[in-house]
XYZ file of C-alpha atoms in Angstrom:
283
model
C -0.031 -0.052 0.296
C 2.832 2.292 0.740
C 4.437 1.408 -2.744
C 1.240 2.386 -4.060
C 1.032 5.691 -2.197
C 5.025 6.588 -3.383
C 4.635 5.246 -6.872
C 1.440 7.766 -7.170
C 3.325 10.098 -5.777
C 6.013 10.186 -8.041
C 3.743 10.314 -10.997
C 1.398 13.746 -9.416
C 5.218 15.128 -9.448
C 6.435 13.588 -12.888
C 2.973 15.950 -14.113
C 3.705 18.501 -12.426
C 7.439 18.680 -14.369
C 5.945 17.962 -17.405
C 3.161 20.559 -17.006
C 5.479 23.319 -16.073
C 7.823 22.116 -18.479
C 5.199 22.720 -21.337
C 3.631 26.004 -19.677
C 7.744 27.447 -19.583
C 8.140 26.472 -23.641
C 4.727 27.769 -24.641
C 5.746 30.944 -22.968
C 9.025 30.762 -24.658
C 7.240 30.035 -28.003
C 4.761 32.610 -27.521
C 6.314 35.720 -26.041
C 8.322 36.867 -28.581
C 5.599 36.513 -31.088
C 3.427 38.827 -28.404
C 6.646 41.586 -28.502
C 6.207 41.372 -32.246
C 2.061 42.003 -32.139
C 2.505 44.637 -29.198
C 5.159 46.820 -31.496
C 3.367 46.869 -34.435
C 0.616 49.010 -33.518
C 2.753 51.374 -31.715
C 3.401 54.864 -33.120
C 7.253 55.652 -33.261
C 6.611 58.454 -29.906
C 5.210 55.111 -28.326
C 7.197 52.576 -29.125
C 10.285 54.808 -27.400
C 8.137 55.706 -24.433
C 6.639 52.575 -23.461
C 8.412 48.845 -22.755
C 8.103 45.978 -25.322
C 5.430 43.886 -23.116
C 2.896 47.288 -22.514
C 0.401 47.032 -24.769
C 0.020 49.352 -27.458
C -2.498 52.206 -26.636
C -4.786 50.883 -29.849
C -5.056 47.696 -31.995
C -6.629 50.081 -34.563
C -3.558 51.979 -35.450
C -2.557 50.129 -39.161
C -0.281 52.721 -40.608
C 2.879 51.270 -39.473
C 1.151 47.926 -41.905
C 0.813 50.201 -44.344
C 4.133 51.942 -44.369
C 5.598 48.643 -44.132
C 4.159 47.355 -47.111
C 4.904 50.369 -48.936
C 7.966 51.198 -48.348
C 9.433 48.170 -48.315
C 7.621 47.083 -51.911
C 6.539 44.007 -50.090
C 4.648 43.522 -53.479
C 7.078 43.149 -55.304
C 8.804 40.488 -52.830
C 5.796 38.281 -52.591
C 5.636 38.397 -56.309
C 9.292 37.403 -56.343
C 8.953 34.793 -53.673
C 6.046 33.239 -55.146
C 7.647 33.031 -58.013
C 10.632 31.533 -56.876
C 8.786 29.031 -54.837
C 6.380 27.604 -57.392
C 9.412 27.343 -59.645
C 11.570 25.095 -57.250
C 9.004 23.159 -55.835
C 8.003 22.073 -59.232
C 11.855 21.432 -60.232
C 12.745 19.809 -57.010
C 9.937 17.051 -56.836
C 11.065 16.023 -59.981
C 14.347 16.180 -59.822
C 14.661 14.387 -56.276
C 12.126 11.759 -56.817
C 13.598 10.777 -60.653
C 16.586 10.646 -59.307
C 15.365 8.152 -55.980
C 13.595 6.158 -58.539
C 17.040 5.765 -60.481
C 18.518 5.166 -57.231
C 16.212 3.156 -55.524
C 15.056 1.076 -58.427
C 18.675 0.118 -60.845
C 21.616 -1.674 -59.905
C 24.398 0.300 -61.300
C 28.140 0.697 -61.282
C 28.614 3.655 -58.928
C 25.070 3.545 -57.211
C 26.403 3.280 -53.130
C 29.277 5.490 -53.985
C 26.504 8.256 -55.550
C 24.560 7.644 -52.410
C 27.603 8.080 -49.987
C 28.504 11.168 -52.499
C 24.976 12.685 -51.153
C 25.104 11.645 -47.468
C 28.881 13.752 -47.364
C 27.504 16.628 -48.999
C 24.682 16.768 -46.383
C 26.620 16.713 -44.282
C 29.263 19.953 -45.405
C 28.116 23.796 -44.361
C 26.003 25.599 -46.982
C 27.644 28.460 -45.726
C 31.005 26.639 -46.283
C 30.659 26.374 -49.814
C 29.208 29.617 -50.919
C 32.801 31.497 -51.996
C 33.208 29.164 -54.387
C 29.779 28.773 -55.366
C 29.235 32.694 -55.603
C 32.812 32.274 -57.564
C 30.737 30.085 -60.567
C 28.197 31.820 -60.534
C 29.612 35.138 -61.276
C 31.340 33.571 -63.957
C 28.187 32.100 -65.575
C 26.713 35.536 -65.490
C 23.695 34.055 -62.974
C 23.948 36.969 -60.216
C 21.260 39.473 -60.239
C 19.236 36.577 -61.824
C 15.998 34.973 -60.392
C 16.611 32.033 -62.467
C 20.341 31.713 -61.188
C 18.608 32.070 -57.555
C 16.424 28.983 -58.757
C 19.656 27.232 -59.742
C 20.946 27.388 -56.300
C 18.454 26.522 -54.581
C 17.325 23.379 -56.612
C 21.182 21.954 -56.309
C 21.015 21.908 -52.524
C 18.150 20.001 -51.726
C 19.433 16.651 -50.714
C 16.948 16.140 -48.264
C 14.093 16.097 -50.782
C 16.357 12.810 -52.534
C 16.352 10.568 -49.095
C 12.907 11.485 -48.574
C 11.514 9.744 -51.685
C 14.648 7.021 -51.647
C 12.421 6.120 -47.660
C 9.268 6.349 -49.474
C 10.507 4.053 -52.634
C 11.899 1.475 -50.278
C 8.063 0.741 -49.082
C 6.862 0.109 -53.000
C 7.029 -3.251 -54.234
C 9.301 -3.500 -57.163
C 6.105 -6.262 -58.391
C 4.831 -2.805 -59.468
C 7.317 -2.051 -61.989
C 7.399 -5.751 -63.091
C 3.558 -6.362 -63.892
C 3.643 -2.601 -65.850
C 6.599 -3.698 -67.803
C 5.390 -7.177 -68.755
C 2.473 -4.788 -70.538
C 4.431 -3.649 -72.099
C 5.000 0.009 -70.501
C 8.844 1.630 -70.360
C 10.549 2.789 -67.236
C 9.601 6.276 -67.497
C 6.427 5.435 -68.401
C 6.396 3.199 -65.199
C 7.677 6.010 -63.156
C 5.196 9.008 -64.066
C 1.803 6.017 -65.031
C 2.657 3.839 -61.503
C 4.771 4.786 -59.133
C 4.465 8.948 -58.810
C 0.875 9.094 -58.401
C 1.663 6.901 -55.298
C 4.470 9.588 -54.032
C 1.690 12.137 -53.217
C 2.870 11.699 -49.270
C 5.830 12.365 -49.654
C 5.319 14.767 -52.280
C 3.336 16.623 -49.403
C 6.504 16.092 -46.651
C 8.993 17.632 -49.798
C 6.948 20.520 -50.560
C 6.691 21.684 -46.727
C 9.944 21.430 -45.885
C 11.629 22.833 -48.624
C 8.624 25.899 -48.847
C 9.473 26.524 -45.549
C 13.122 26.492 -46.125
C 12.670 28.384 -49.517
C 9.904 31.211 -48.208
C 12.380 31.737 -44.708
C 15.671 32.057 -46.851
C 17.984 35.153 -46.376
C 21.430 34.717 -46.819
C 21.494 33.220 -50.353
C 18.624 35.376 -51.669
C 20.681 38.412 -50.403
C 23.957 37.156 -51.497
C 22.418 36.417 -54.780
C 19.815 38.876 -55.822
C 21.101 42.364 -54.869
C 18.930 44.565 -57.078
C 15.774 46.174 -55.261
C 13.627 44.751 -57.888
C 14.682 41.306 -57.414
C 14.408 41.271 -53.562
C 12.633 38.039 -51.872
C 10.095 38.428 -48.961
C 12.520 37.748 -46.732
C 14.782 40.445 -47.345
C 12.538 43.200 -47.638
C 12.336 44.653 -44.559
C 16.108 44.854 -44.550
C 14.830 48.586 -45.759
C 14.446 49.525 -42.363
C 17.611 49.020 -40.551
C 20.253 51.101 -40.649
C 23.195 52.508 -38.566
C 21.179 54.838 -37.427
C 19.162 52.425 -35.440
C 16.355 50.220 -37.070
C 12.038 51.249 -36.915
C 11.025 47.889 -35.006
C 7.759 48.862 -35.100
C 7.719 48.737 -39.232
C 9.697 45.696 -39.091
C 7.489 43.700 -36.650
C 3.911 45.130 -38.710
C 5.857 43.786 -41.694
C 6.721 40.327 -40.077
C 3.240 39.800 -39.183
C 2.609 41.102 -43.154
C 4.599 37.515 -44.441
C 3.449 35.470 -41.779
C -0.177 36.010 -43.159
C 0.202 33.810 -46.186
C 1.786 31.115 -44.635
C -0.992 30.943 -41.948
C -4.041 31.154 -44.077
C -2.243 28.673 -46.395
C -1.699 26.001 -43.400
C -5.466 26.642 -42.091
C -6.951 26.227 -45.734
C -4.097 23.005 -46.203
C -3.785 21.668 -42.768
C -5.507 18.642 -43.382
C -3.576 17.173 -46.379
C -0.143 18.535 -44.913
C -1.354 16.450 -41.697
C -1.980 13.619 -43.775
C 0.410 13.923 -46.191
C 3.745 14.273 -43.359
C 1.778 11.247 -41.746
C 1.499 8.832 -44.451
C 5.264 9.906 -45.493
C 6.345 8.895 -41.818
C 5.028 6.020 -41.570
C 5.716 4.468 -44.907
C 9.484 6.267 -44.403
């Protein structure tokens, strides 16, 4: 009886620790968001005179959002980002899935070597290669061109290849053999039989790659230096400078950039969760 009471007490303490950690983690995650929201609705004078945790006088003050959208040319940033996002995701899905198909379905000299090289490349920090990559891009005349930026993003997609490789491992090769016996070509097997079955892997890859592209700052700032080519991730840089940063405009711009992704997630959350869950089971 005493042992049962002792275990019950231990369970209670364990649950208390869990709830404390959960509440603490929630506060850490939500505090920056709250500060951003409060700051976005403050005037310049109010921001200078109050703490970042103080509520704004009015949540109806939307001048910061209008100024941020216009001064940072966020419409052009959204258009550039949307164009890059669509093209890169399409190319990434096609190249990654076809590469995984060849590596998984065909046996040829160098197959294991290619896999090992992919693994080795995934361990190299991307920023460590930028000096060489930038020199190559410069020599090819691909700096300050959206298609050059797309090429760079498509060339760093090893994670998607491994996602499709893991999914192909769980697709029986009997599907390929049956289709080939019926006269289907290898390309027909891929596009007509296997590719439609890759929906969970495609969703997983697009979510991971899409979030990475939307938030990408370093390479966008490095390879797209003209103002009209800026993506949304670097558009708000206009509000920073040697004489200080206008954080009320920056926070308003941050909320504007979050809005499209939030709407997309709310609309497509069932497909996103379903695809990622199926992909996790398959992997």
